[in-house]
């Protein structure tokens, strides 16, 4: 009988022989659902995409490539045509047809269905099945980023007596089919032999949730897992690389780490205060000593090499300049009779050990220029709940991965400021407001010429570099710890799990 849980042996014990047909993968958080239409966390989206892929996929270079569709084209400014691959079938044997595509996007737009991703699809005016293999999508107006949103997994339209709902038992046409969730910490997928790209190289994937980093690392060192995608502090990589059982895979990634301000705060609303904070942060030292080089300094949300990236001069580490800016802002050094610091701010972060250690260094750097910091670390659910509602003064977080520059709309457009009533209005949680940035973002979304889009986003980045609603920190490398018994694993630059279909266990 195959055991799905990790044994987590002590060092003196020998790990059991790994199952020959099962790839054991450890993740650091449990997916909230495996129905791609309702997934919000990266882990949930990555596992769900193995079950239900979309019409198109994101290639390693960030371009859009066919997936369930064998071809696609834009016909006019607002209409796209997709031709499905011949012979596609869902995991339950039903044929995958254009009508299923119509149903999938209709369910996303249906307010009663309650998908938190629904607002992203309001640009779609109509989805029409031309025949069983051809579907056309018409937009309300030109919308350049639409193809990225069409990576959404296609699910079957309902049939009478089809059994458990999609949230409990997801069905798609991906390389792996859902085989069970024995508990909240374990997910089992099995190879789908009729996948259009061929049967995967392993019979079974078992995802196990292990939230504690020390436990994850020990399990890898003892040979109890085959793949640990991320979830390891860079400082531990040299130890992992010395193991005879393991290989460390690493490549530059587009994950963007940042410090965000709540601009409704009376002091943080002042640009000179935000700039002083930016000058107080020694990003280079953090990359060198905390990340051991497994990150690259960022000057915007987009990484260098991205087609829309515009290089800009990020505020350099300069404590003297930070102090001078605070002095000029009427926040001088306290005298003997005054308070101990110029002012105090609350800094929220997660209880993740590595992220908290980075936050402690950042807090010390701010305190060195006279800014008192009340560091508050919360369990992820509580922390993220406060972030979504804008209940913070400063925070550090990461957007991952950053592929399409239209993300600027979600992060910095005034229409994307969430409310207490609706936290999913958008991701502008710091309440940044700049009408010119809004105009540029809206124009870039309608612009279909890539060069003109890039020029518009360059202006957006120039405004953000001046206004500093975020302090850009770094772009973190993608990391994976891989057991040497595996073959064929290629680390995705975006952290996707789709390369697992190409892994074998000889």
mmCIF file of N, CA and C in Angstrom, residues 355-470:
data_model
loop_
_atom_site.group_PDB
_atom_site.id
_atom_site.type_symbol
_atom_site.label_atom_id
_atom_site.label_comp_id
_atom_site.label_asym_id
_atom_site.label_seq_id
_atom_site.Cartn_x
_atom_site.Cartn_y
_atom_site.Cartn_z
ATOM 1 N N UNK A 355 11.327 35.267 5.720
ATOM 2 C CA UNK A 355 10.761 36.585 5.455
ATOM 3 C C UNK A 355 10.828 37.463 6.700
ATOM 4 N N UNK A 356 10.638 36.872 7.851
ATOM 5 C CA UNK A 356 10.728 37.650 9.077
ATOM 6 C C UNK A 356 12.161 38.104 9.323
ATOM 7 N N UNK A 357 13.140 37.252 8.992
ATOM 8 C CA UNK A 357 14.541 37.647 9.188
ATOM 9 C C UNK A 357 14.910 38.809 8.277
ATOM 10 N N UNK A 358 14.379 38.817 7.045
ATOM 11 C CA UNK A 358 14.609 39.954 6.146
ATOM 12 C C UNK A 358 13.940 41.203 6.711
ATOM 13 N N UNK A 359 12.735 41.055 7.242
ATOM 14 C CA UNK A 359 12.019 42.195 7.806
ATOM 15 C C UNK A 359 12.771 42.784 8.998
ATOM 16 N N UNK A 360 13.403 41.938 9.794
ATOM 17 C CA UNK A 360 14.162 42.437 10.938
ATOM 18 C C UNK A 360 15.327 43.309 10.483
ATOM 19 N N UNK A 361 15.994 42.919 9.398
ATOM 20 C CA UNK A 361 17.100 43.720 8.879
ATOM 21 C C UNK A 361 16.580 45.050 8.338
ATOM 22 N N UNK A 362 15.490 44.997 7.573
ATOM 23 C CA UNK A 362 14.897 46.228 7.052
ATOM 24 C C UNK A 362 14.486 47.170 8.177
ATOM 25 N N UNK A 363 13.893 46.619 9.230
ATOM 26 C CA UNK A 363 13.487 47.448 10.364
ATOM 27 C C UNK A 363 14.698 48.103 11.017
ATOM 28 N N UNK A 364 15.789 47.357 11.164
ATOM 29 C CA UNK A 364 17.002 47.915 11.764
ATOM 30 C C UNK A 364 17.569 49.039 10.910
ATOM 31 N N UNK A 365 17.495 48.890 9.580
ATOM 32 C CA UNK A 365 18.000 49.937 8.698
ATOM 33 C C UNK A 365 17.166 51.212 8.818
ATOM 34 N N UNK A 366 15.857 51.085 8.979
ATOM 35 C CA UNK A 366 15.010 52.256 9.157
ATOM 36 C C UNK A 366 15.268 52.912 10.513
ATOM 37 N N UNK A 367 15.451 52.089 11.527
ATOM 38 C CA UNK A 367 15.714 52.639 12.855
ATOM 39 C C UNK A 367 17.052 53.380 12.896
ATOM 40 N N UNK A 368 17.979 52.989 12.017
ATOM 41 C CA UNK A 368 19.280 53.651 11.985
ATOM 42 C C UNK A 368 19.193 55.102 11.532
ATOM 43 N N UNK A 369 18.117 55.467 10.836
ATOM 44 C CA UNK A 369 17.950 56.863 10.424
ATOM 45 C C UNK A 369 16.894 57.569 11.277
ATOM 46 N N UNK A 370 16.480 56.920 12.369
ATOM 47 C CA UNK A 370 15.575 57.564 13.311
ATOM 48 C C UNK A 370 14.110 57.249 13.149
ATOM 49 N N UNK A 371 13.775 56.214 12.374
ATOM 50 C CA UNK A 371 12.377 55.818 12.190
ATOM 51 C C UNK A 371 12.100 54.615 13.077
ATOM 52 N N UNK A 372 11.242 54.785 14.055
ATOM 53 C CA UNK A 372 10.889 53.671 14.919
ATOM 54 C C UNK A 372 9.970 52.703 14.194
ATOM 55 N N UNK A 373 10.225 51.412 14.338
ATOM 56 C CA UNK A 373 9.457 50.389 13.623
ATOM 57 C C UNK A 373 8.848 49.415 14.619
ATOM 58 N N UNK A 374 7.551 49.253 14.548
ATOM 59 C CA UNK A 374 6.855 48.226 15.324
ATOM 60 C C UNK A 374 6.613 47.045 14.393
ATOM 61 N N UNK A 375 7.480 46.052 14.454
ATOM 62 C CA UNK A 375 7.384 44.895 13.553
ATOM 63 C C UNK A 375 6.348 43.917 14.089
ATOM 64 N N UNK A 376 5.399 43.561 13.233
ATOM 65 C CA UNK A 376 4.320 42.655 13.609
ATOM 66 C C UNK A 376 4.289 41.496 12.620
ATOM 67 N N UNK A 377 4.527 40.287 13.097
ATOM 68 C CA UNK A 377 4.531 39.099 12.240
ATOM 69 C C UNK A 377 3.275 38.281 12.512
ATOM 70 N N UNK A 378 2.571 37.938 11.413
ATOM 71 C CA UNK A 378 1.315 37.205 11.529
ATOM 72 C C UNK A 378 1.351 35.940 10.682
ATOM 73 N N UNK A 379 0.586 34.960 11.100
ATOM 74 C CA UNK A 379 0.343 33.772 10.268
ATOM 75 C C UNK A 379 -0.204 34.261 8.928
ATOM 76 N N UNK A 380 0.134 33.520 7.850
ATOM 77 C CA UNK A 380 -0.099 34.018 6.500
ATOM 78 C C UNK A 380 -1.542 34.455 6.261
ATOM 79 N N UNK A 381 -2.517 33.664 6.682
ATOM 80 C CA UNK A 381 -3.909 34.001 6.413
ATOM 81 C C UNK A 381 -4.304 35.335 7.028
ATOM 82 N N UNK A 382 -3.882 35.560 8.260
ATOM 83 C CA UNK A 382 -4.183 36.826 8.929
ATOM 84 C C UNK A 382 -3.458 37.981 8.259
ATOM 85 N N UNK A 383 -2.178 37.767 7.970
ATOM 86 C CA UNK A 383 -1.378 38.811 7.320
ATOM 87 C C UNK A 383 -1.979 39.200 5.968
ATOM 88 N N UNK A 384 -2.267 38.195 5.134
ATOM 89 C CA UNK A 384 -2.784 38.492 3.800
ATOM 90 C C UNK A 384 -4.174 39.106 3.864
ATOM 91 N N UNK A 385 -4.960 38.709 4.864
ATOM 92 C CA UNK A 385 -6.276 39.323 5.037
ATOM 93 C C UNK A 385 -6.161 40.815 5.307
ATOM 94 N N UNK A 386 -5.203 41.206 6.133
ATOM 95 C CA UNK A 386 -4.983 42.635 6.388
ATOM 96 C C UNK A 386 -4.477 43.338 5.139
ATOM 97 N N UNK A 387 -3.592 42.685 4.401
ATOM 98 C CA UNK A 387 -3.052 43.288 3.182
ATOM 99 C C UNK A 387 -4.170 43.572 2.190
ATOM 100 N N UNK A 388 -5.036 42.598 1.965
ATOM 101 C CA UNK A 388 -6.108 42.751 0.975
ATOM 102 C C UNK A 388 -7.039 43.910 1.312
ATOM 103 N N UNK A 389 -7.168 44.206 2.586
ATOM 104 C CA UNK A 389 -8.087 45.268 3.007
ATOM 105 C C UNK A 389 -7.365 46.600 3.254
ATOM 106 N N UNK A 390 -6.071 46.641 2.980
ATOM 107 C CA UNK A 390 -5.325 47.868 3.171
ATOM 108 C C UNK A 390 -5.081 48.214 4.632
ATOM 109 N N UNK A 391 -5.102 47.208 5.501
ATOM 110 C CA UNK A 391 -4.907 47.448 6.940
ATOM 111 C C UNK A 391 -3.419 47.308 7.284
ATOM 112 N N UNK A 392 -2.643 48.281 6.880
ATOM 113 C CA UNK A 392 -1.211 48.275 7.167
ATOM 114 C C UNK A 392 -0.671 49.681 6.976
ATOM 115 N N UNK A 393 0.545 49.880 7.473
ATOM 116 C CA UNK A 393 1.268 51.127 7.209
ATOM 117 C C UNK A 393 2.395 50.864 6.209
ATOM 118 N N UNK A 394 3.289 49.916 6.517
ATOM 119 C CA UNK A 394 4.203 49.407 5.500
ATOM 120 C C UNK A 394 4.205 47.884 5.571
ATOM 121 N N UNK A 395 4.447 47.263 4.427
ATOM 122 C CA UNK A 395 4.544 45.810 4.337
ATOM 123 C C UNK A 395 5.634 45.465 3.316
ATOM 124 N N UNK A 396 6.137 44.252 3.379
ATOM 125 C CA UNK A 396 6.945 43.704 2.292
ATOM 126 C C UNK A 396 6.261 42.439 1.795
ATOM 127 N N UNK A 397 6.184 42.322 0.457
ATOM 128 C CA UNK A 397 5.528 41.186 -0.176
ATOM 129 C C UNK A 397 6.189 40.929 -1.527
ATOM 130 N N UNK A 398 5.648 39.961 -2.246
ATOM 131 C CA UNK A 398 6.199 39.617 -3.549
ATOM 132 C C UNK A 398 5.075 39.323 -4.518
ATOM 133 N N UNK A 399 5.134 39.927 -5.717
ATOM 134 C CA UNK A 399 4.269 39.545 -6.831
ATOM 135 C C UNK A 399 5.005 38.478 -7.638
ATOM 136 N N UNK A 400 4.334 37.353 -7.890
ATOM 137 C CA UNK A 400 5.001 36.312 -8.652
ATOM 138 C C UNK A 400 3.992 35.528 -9.466
ATOM 139 N N UNK A 401 4.274 35.240 -10.739
ATOM 140 C CA UNK A 401 5.325 35.903 -11.506
ATOM 141 C C UNK A 401 4.760 37.147 -12.202
ATOM 142 N N UNK A 402 5.618 38.072 -12.557
ATOM 143 C CA UNK A 402 5.205 39.260 -13.307
ATOM 144 C C UNK A 402 5.515 39.008 -14.778
ATOM 145 N N UNK A 403 4.480 38.820 -15.578
ATOM 146 C CA UNK A 403 4.631 38.475 -16.997
ATOM 147 C C UNK A 403 4.051 39.575 -17.880
ATOM 148 N N UNK A 404 2.796 39.924 -17.626
ATOM 149 C CA UNK A 404 2.076 40.894 -18.452
ATOM 150 C C UNK A 404 2.058 42.254 -17.746
ATOM 151 N N UNK A 405 2.530 43.325 -18.405
ATOM 152 C CA UNK A 405 2.577 44.627 -17.730
ATOM 153 C C UNK A 405 1.215 45.212 -17.387
ATOM 154 N N UNK A 406 0.137 44.624 -17.891
ATOM 155 C CA UNK A 406 -1.186 45.101 -17.484
ATOM 156 C C UNK A 406 -1.411 44.888 -15.994
ATOM 157 N N UNK A 407 -0.523 44.145 -15.335
ATOM 158 C CA UNK A 407 -0.593 44.026 -13.883
ATOM 159 C C UNK A 407 -0.548 45.402 -13.224
ATOM 160 N N UNK A 408 0.037 46.385 -13.896
ATOM 161 C CA UNK A 408 0.046 47.746 -13.356
ATOM 162 C C UNK A 408 -1.372 48.250 -13.085
ATOM 163 N N UNK A 409 -2.341 47.802 -13.900
ATOM 164 C CA UNK A 409 -3.722 48.224 -13.680
ATOM 165 C C UNK A 409 -4.237 47.703 -12.339
ATOM 166 N N UNK A 410 -3.967 46.457 -12.051
ATOM 167 C CA UNK A 410 -4.416 45.821 -10.815
ATOM 168 C C UNK A 410 -3.727 46.424 -9.598
ATOM 169 N N UNK A 411 -2.457 46.827 -9.759
ATOM 170 C CA UNK A 411 -1.653 47.234 -8.619
ATOM 171 C C UNK A 411 -1.706 48.732 -8.346
ATOM 172 N N UNK A 412 -1.805 49.563 -9.414
ATOM 173 C CA UNK A 412 -1.641 50.999 -9.211
ATOM 174 C C UNK A 412 -2.789 51.869 -9.736
ATOM 175 N N UNK A 413 -3.760 51.290 -10.417
ATOM 176 C CA UNK A 413 -4.880 52.088 -10.937
ATOM 177 C C UNK A 413 -5.821 52.465 -9.795
ATOM 178 N N UNK A 414 -6.339 53.691 -9.847
ATOM 179 C CA UNK A 414 -7.226 54.148 -8.789
ATOM 180 C C UNK A 414 -8.482 53.287 -8.688
ATOM 181 N N UNK A 415 -8.937 52.728 -9.808
ATOM 182 C CA UNK A 415 -10.122 51.869 -9.777
ATOM 183 C C UNK A 415 -9.863 50.545 -9.057
ATOM 184 N N UNK A 416 -8.602 50.243 -8.788
ATOM 185 C CA UNK A 416 -8.245 48.969 -8.165
ATOM 186 C C UNK A 416 -7.993 49.095 -6.667
ATOM 187 N N UNK A 417 -8.399 50.213 -6.072
ATOM 188 C CA UNK A 417 -8.258 50.357 -4.618
ATOM 189 C C UNK A 417 -9.359 49.532 -3.953
ATOM 190 N N UNK A 418 -9.002 48.526 -3.156
ATOM 191 C CA UNK A 418 -10.040 47.685 -2.538
ATOM 192 C C UNK A 418 -10.777 48.439 -1.439
ATOM 193 N N UNK A 419 -11.963 47.968 -1.166
ATOM 194 C CA UNK A 419 -12.778 48.559 -0.107
ATOM 195 C C UNK A 419 -13.016 47.528 0.984
ATOM 196 N N UNK A 420 -13.485 47.989 2.115
ATOM 197 C CA UNK A 420 -13.825 47.054 3.192
ATOM 198 C C UNK A 420 -14.932 46.109 2.745
ATOM 199 N N UNK A 421 -15.816 46.601 1.864
ATOM 200 C CA UNK A 421 -16.945 45.778 1.409
ATOM 201 C C UNK A 421 -16.510 44.758 0.367
ATOM 202 N N UNK A 422 -15.519 45.106 -0.461
ATOM 203 C CA UNK A 422 -15.090 44.219 -1.546
ATOM 204 C C UNK A 422 -13.577 44.255 -1.663
ATOM 205 N N UNK A 423 -12.920 43.290 -1.053
ATOM 206 C CA UNK A 423 -11.461 43.242 -1.061
ATOM 207 C C UNK A 423 -10.899 42.830 -2.412
ATOM 208 N N UNK A 424 -11.778 42.331 -3.321
ATOM 209 C CA UNK A 424 -11.309 41.873 -4.634
ATOM 210 C C UNK A 424 -11.487 42.931 -5.710
ATOM 211 N N UNK A 425 -11.763 44.168 -5.308
ATOM 212 C CA UNK A 425 -11.854 45.234 -6.293
ATOM 213 C C UNK A 425 -10.548 45.379 -7.053
ATOM 214 N N UNK A 426 -9.444 45.131 -6.361
ATOM 215 C CA UNK A 426 -8.139 45.245 -7.011
ATOM 216 C C UNK A 426 -7.014 45.090 -6.013
ATOM 217 N N UNK A 427 -5.799 45.256 -6.526
ATOM 218 C CA UNK A 427 -4.619 45.067 -5.699
ATOM 219 C C UNK A 427 -3.902 46.358 -5.357
ATOM 220 N N UNK A 428 -4.549 47.510 -5.558
ATOM 221 C CA UNK A 428 -3.949 48.796 -5.183
ATOM 222 C C UNK A 428 -4.209 49.014 -3.698
ATOM 223 N N UNK A 429 -3.536 48.215 -2.882
ATOM 224 C CA UNK A 429 -3.852 48.168 -1.450
ATOM 225 C C UNK A 429 -3.264 49.329 -0.687
ATOM 226 N N UNK A 430 -2.299 50.017 -1.300
ATOM 227 C CA UNK A 430 -1.729 51.192 -0.660
ATOM 228 C C UNK A 430 -2.441 52.477 -1.025
ATOM 229 N N UNK A 431 -3.513 52.392 -1.837
ATOM 230 C CA UNK A 431 -4.350 53.542 -2.207
ATOM 231 C C UNK A 431 -3.553 54.614 -2.952
ATOM 232 N N UNK A 432 -2.772 54.190 -3.931
ATOM 233 C CA UNK A 432 -2.039 55.135 -4.787
ATOM 234 C C UNK A 432 -2.999 55.762 -5.781
ATOM 235 N N UNK A 433 -2.907 57.084 -5.951
ATOM 236 C CA UNK A 433 -3.803 57.803 -6.859
ATOM 237 C C UNK A 433 -2.994 58.739 -7.739
ATOM 238 N N UNK A 434 -3.069 58.516 -9.038
ATOM 239 C CA UNK A 434 -2.420 59.393 -10.002
ATOM 240 C C UNK A 434 -3.221 59.303 -11.301
ATOM 241 N N UNK A 435 -4.034 60.311 -11.613
ATOM 242 C CA UNK A 435 -4.887 60.244 -12.811
ATOM 243 C C UNK A 435 -4.102 60.049 -14.102
ATOM 244 N N UNK A 436 -2.901 60.594 -14.197
ATOM 245 C CA UNK A 436 -2.111 60.422 -15.414
ATOM 246 C C UNK A 436 -1.652 58.970 -15.563
ATOM 247 N N UNK A 437 -1.292 58.348 -14.466
ATOM 248 C CA UNK A 437 -0.932 56.921 -14.513
ATOM 249 C C UNK A 437 -2.143 56.098 -14.917
ATOM 250 N N UNK A 438 -3.319 56.430 -14.391
ATOM 251 C CA UNK A 438 -4.549 55.728 -14.787
ATOM 252 C C UNK A 438 -4.762 55.837 -16.294
ATOM 253 N N UNK A 439 -4.589 57.049 -16.820
ATOM 254 C CA UNK A 439 -4.806 57.262 -18.257
ATOM 255 C C UNK A 439 -3.825 56.447 -19.089
ATOM 256 N N UNK A 440 -2.566 56.436 -18.698
ATOM 257 C CA UNK A 440 -1.555 55.694 -19.449
ATOM 258 C C UNK A 440 -1.828 54.188 -19.419
ATOM 259 N N UNK A 441 -2.209 53.677 -18.248
ATOM 260 C CA UNK A 441 -2.509 52.249 -18.118
ATOM 261 C C UNK A 441 -3.705 51.875 -18.986
ATOM 262 N N UNK A 442 -4.750 52.687 -18.959
ATOM 263 C CA UNK A 442 -5.938 52.406 -19.767
ATOM 264 C C UNK A 442 -5.609 52.444 -21.255
ATOM 265 N N UNK A 443 -4.811 53.409 -21.663
ATOM 266 C CA UNK A 443 -4.445 53.511 -23.072
ATOM 267 C C UNK A 443 -3.587 52.321 -23.499
ATOM 268 N N UNK A 444 -2.664 51.896 -22.629
ATOM 269 C CA UNK A 444 -1.798 50.755 -22.958
ATOM 270 C C UNK A 444 -2.600 49.469 -23.115
ATOM 271 N N UNK A 445 -3.673 49.315 -22.337
ATOM 272 C CA UNK A 445 -4.505 48.111 -22.438
ATOM 273 C C UNK A 445 -5.217 48.041 -23.784
ATOM 274 N N UNK A 446 -5.549 49.189 -24.365
ATOM 275 C CA UNK A 446 -6.253 49.216 -25.653
ATOM 276 C C UNK A 446 -5.300 49.208 -26.843
ATOM 277 N N UNK A 447 -4.025 49.464 -26.598
ATOM 278 C CA UNK A 447 -3.050 49.565 -27.680
ATOM 279 C C UNK A 447 -2.556 48.170 -28.089
ATOM 280 N N UNK A 448 -2.729 47.822 -29.355
ATOM 281 C CA UNK A 448 -2.360 46.483 -29.830
ATOM 282 C C UNK A 448 -0.942 46.415 -30.392
ATOM 283 N N UNK A 449 -0.327 47.553 -30.662
ATOM 284 C CA UNK A 449 1.049 47.567 -31.151
ATOM 285 C C UNK A 449 2.001 47.490 -29.968
ATOM 286 N N UNK A 450 2.880 46.481 -29.955
ATOM 287 C CA UNK A 450 3.725 46.251 -28.788
ATOM 288 C C UNK A 450 4.684 47.409 -28.533
ATOM 289 N N UNK A 451 5.264 47.984 -29.564
ATOM 290 C CA UNK A 451 6.210 49.076 -29.355
ATOM 291 C C UNK A 451 5.526 50.282 -28.724
ATOM 292 N N UNK A 452 4.316 50.597 -29.183
ATOM 293 C CA UNK A 452 3.602 51.734 -28.593
ATOM 294 C C UNK A 452 3.162 51.410 -27.168
ATOM 295 N N UNK A 453 2.788 50.161 -26.935
ATOM 296 C CA UNK A 453 2.463 49.758 -25.552
ATOM 297 C C UNK A 453 3.680 49.931 -24.652
ATOM 298 N N UNK A 454 4.843 49.487 -25.114
ATOM 299 C CA UNK A 454 6.054 49.595 -24.307
ATOM 300 C C UNK A 454 6.356 51.051 -23.962
ATOM 301 N N UNK A 455 6.130 51.959 -24.920
ATOM 302 C CA UNK A 455 6.385 53.378 -24.665
ATOM 303 C C UNK A 455 5.435 53.914 -23.588
ATOM 304 N N UNK A 456 4.187 53.463 -23.618
ATOM 305 C CA UNK A 456 3.231 53.907 -22.603
ATOM 306 C C UNK A 456 3.607 53.379 -21.226
ATOM 307 N N UNK A 457 4.007 52.100 -21.166
ATOM 308 C CA UNK A 457 4.413 51.542 -19.870
ATOM 309 C C UNK A 457 5.714 52.167 -19.376
ATOM 310 N N UNK A 458 6.560 52.623 -20.289
ATOM 311 C CA UNK A 458 7.763 53.340 -19.869
ATOM 312 C C UNK A 458 7.389 54.607 -19.115
ATOM 313 N N UNK A 459 6.370 55.305 -19.597
ATOM 314 C CA UNK A 459 5.910 56.504 -18.890
ATOM 315 C C UNK A 459 5.315 56.150 -17.530
ATOM 316 N N UNK A 460 4.591 55.034 -17.465
ATOM 317 C CA UNK A 460 4.050 54.587 -16.185
ATOM 318 C C UNK A 460 5.181 54.370 -15.191
ATOM 319 N N UNK A 461 6.236 53.677 -15.639
ATOM 320 C CA UNK A 461 7.355 53.389 -14.748
ATOM 321 C C UNK A 461 8.069 54.668 -14.304
ATOM 322 N N UNK A 462 8.133 55.670 -15.171
ATOM 323 C CA UNK A 462 8.756 56.937 -14.792
ATOM 324 C C UNK A 462 7.956 57.627 -13.684
ATOM 325 N N UNK A 463 6.626 57.622 -13.821
ATOM 326 C CA UNK A 463 5.786 58.207 -12.770
ATOM 327 C C UNK A 463 5.973 57.465 -11.445
ATOM 328 N N UNK A 464 5.978 56.140 -11.499
ATOM 329 C CA UNK A 464 6.097 55.358 -10.275
ATOM 330 C C UNK A 464 7.459 55.551 -9.618
ATOM 331 N N UNK A 465 8.509 55.709 -10.442
ATOM 332 C CA UNK A 465 9.836 55.950 -9.892
ATOM 333 C C UNK A 465 9.892 57.290 -9.158
ATOM 334 N N UNK A 466 9.118 58.276 -9.622
ATOM 335 C CA UNK A 466 9.073 59.570 -8.942
ATOM 336 C C UNK A 466 8.182 59.527 -7.701
ATOM 337 N N UNK A 467 7.013 58.864 -7.823
ATOM 338 C CA UNK A 467 6.039 58.893 -6.728
ATOM 339 C C UNK A 467 6.348 57.894 -5.620
ATOM 340 N N UNK A 468 7.007 56.794 -5.951
ATOM 341 C CA UNK A 468 7.394 55.749 -4.996
ATOM 342 C C UNK A 468 6.235 55.235 -4.141
ATOM 343 N N UNK A 469 5.144 54.753 -4.750
ATOM 344 C CA UNK A 469 4.159 54.045 -3.940
ATOM 345 C C UNK A 469 4.708 52.710 -3.433
ATOM 346 N N UNK A 470 5.680 52.160 -4.165
ATOM 347 C CA UNK A 470 6.438 50.975 -3.756
ATOM 348 C C UNK A 470 7.923 51.343 -3.731
#
